[in-house]
Amino acid sequence: MARIAASALVLALAAATPAAGFEFAAPPGSVQTGVSETALDTYALPTGPFSTLAAPVRRLEGAVTRSTWRSAQTFETTQGLLNHFRGQALGADFEILFECEARACGGFDFRFGTEVARPPEMEVNLSDFRFFSAVGREGRSEIYTTALVSRVGASDFVQTVVVTVPIAAPVTPPGPDPVADDAVEQLGAGELGTALSQNGYAVLEGVDFAAGSAQLAPGEASSIAALAALLAEEPALRVALVGHTDATGPLPSNITISRERAAAVRQRLIEVHDVDPARVRAEGVGYLAPRTSNTTAEGRRVNRRVEVVVLK
């Protein structure tokens, strides 16, 4: 039965050809520089700006059309160019999921953490690009769309992605099961829960490390106990612990130490607070995301830390 159901799903996805779904109309006078139509593919649809580790995405599987265009400056600004596509989506009763401009998107990190066609098909000016993602419905399919626009020199560049997902097909994010949005909004455990609800991440205050060490300081940091209490209150909650270092030494060794710091906190949660290991991941980014300047001893101490990130 499982094999039959899987075969039926593949046939349903193959039947939902890209041409059968929503299509964007290109700006006047534009030249199409690339197009790809795939009956069954995956696409990571951005739903928010780049934060500590990555931009949040919704993992989609279905028929995918990727298109790129280049044109002269038909619109006065890139906002006007984006509105050309945004208006088409709204006119087809799509709901905007996320919209941003260069810096608010996350700048360099968003651009290079998001699927973008290579030059010359698509070029992106990091100081002048705009993006939106949206969702609509057509028959028994959900239609997801994105548009990325940018101005480089005298030319405007556009990339659109349209994903047709049969209603029966699951849309699942990568990794552990996500926390439902309403659960995140209602996180408890005091200030830590409030910070995670508002920002999606929080520093585990009081969790200190000596330079070059992944050894937890003696005694129990109240923030670790608060996180354990939060995990007990919210059984669906999954988190990543992200270790950080100061800027002393080479990056590879700092990434190793930072990961070991996160692993030390994870082990404390498991051994002392009986937290399910499957609910907590340990990662490390070295000195790539400082909390403050590394030019002083105090700044370096502050940067040696562990943060907790809600997995969505």
mmCIF file of N, CA and C in Angstrom, residues 24 28 46 57 59 101 105 117 148 166 168 202 221 223 239 242 253 283:
data_model
loop_
_atom_site.group_PDB
_atom_site.id
_atom_site.type_symbol
_atom_site.label_atom_id
_atom_site.label_comp_id
_atom_site.label_asym_id
_atom_site.label_seq_id
_atom_site.Cartn_x
_atom_site.Cartn_y
_atom_site.Cartn_z
ATOM 1 N N PHE A 24 4.114 34.357 -14.533
ATOM 2 C CA PHE A 24 4.342 35.797 -14.515
ATOM 3 C C PHE A 24 4.472 36.325 -15.937
ATOM 4 N N PRO A 28 7.739 45.011 -19.913
ATOM 5 C CA PRO A 28 7.799 45.393 -21.333
ATOM 6 C C PRO A 28 9.244 45.553 -21.797
ATOM 7 N N PRO A 46 12.267 31.196 0.506
ATOM 8 C CA PRO A 46 12.555 32.075 1.646
ATOM 9 C C PRO A 46 11.279 32.690 2.220
ATOM 10 N N VAL A 57 13.223 29.111 5.572
ATOM 11 C CA VAL A 57 12.674 28.677 4.297
ATOM 12 C C VAL A 57 11.549 27.684 4.518
ATOM 13 N N ARG A 59 10.381 24.268 2.668
ATOM 14 C CA ARG A 59 10.838 23.290 1.687
ATOM 15 C C ARG A 59 9.650 22.793 0.874
ATOM 16 N N GLU A 101 13.792 44.526 1.071
ATOM 17 C CA GLU A 101 14.772 45.152 0.186
ATOM 18 C C GLU A 101 16.154 44.877 0.742
ATOM 19 N N CYS A 105 16.677 42.449 3.847
ATOM 20 C CA CYS A 105 16.675 41.015 3.531
ATOM 21 C C CYS A 105 17.796 40.277 4.252
ATOM 22 N N ALA A 117 20.100 32.342 -9.940
ATOM 23 C CA ALA A 117 20.765 31.920 -11.169
ATOM 24 C C ALA A 117 22.087 32.661 -11.326
ATOM 25 N N LEU A 148 12.759 38.042 -7.508
ATOM 26 C CA LEU A 148 13.954 38.761 -7.077
ATOM 27 C C LEU A 148 14.321 39.721 -8.198
ATOM 28 N N PRO A 166 0.760 19.861 -5.444
ATOM 29 C CA PRO A 166 -0.558 19.248 -5.227
ATOM 30 C C PRO A 166 -0.925 19.275 -3.751
ATOM 31 N N ALA A 168 -2.314 17.187 -1.950
ATOM 32 C CA ALA A 168 -2.033 15.931 -1.267
ATOM 33 C C ALA A 168 -0.559 15.787 -0.921
ATOM 34 N N ALA A 202 18.193 33.437 21.388
ATOM 35 C CA ALA A 202 18.556 34.151 22.614
ATOM 36 C C ALA A 202 19.923 33.680 23.068
ATOM 37 N N ALA A 221 24.375 27.503 35.327
ATOM 38 C CA ALA A 221 23.867 28.778 34.822
ATOM 39 C C ALA A 221 22.343 28.733 34.832
ATOM 40 N N SER A 223 20.339 30.227 32.991
ATOM 41 C CA SER A 223 19.765 30.201 31.652
ATOM 42 C C SER A 223 19.647 28.768 31.123
ATOM 43 N N VAL A 239 15.341 22.866 19.336
ATOM 44 C CA VAL A 239 16.257 24.005 19.314
ATOM 45 C C VAL A 239 17.634 23.579 18.820
ATOM 46 N N VAL A 242 24.071 27.097 19.440
ATOM 47 C CA VAL A 242 25.106 27.587 18.528
ATOM 48 C C VAL A 242 26.237 28.199 19.334
ATOM 49 N N SER A 253 39.962 26.123 13.844
ATOM 50 C CA SER A 253 40.024 25.684 15.236
ATOM 51 C C SER A 253 38.950 26.362 16.073
ATOM 52 N N GLU A 283 25.727 23.176 17.209
ATOM 53 C CA GLU A 283 26.441 23.701 16.054
ATOM 54 C C GLU A 283 27.453 24.744 16.522
#
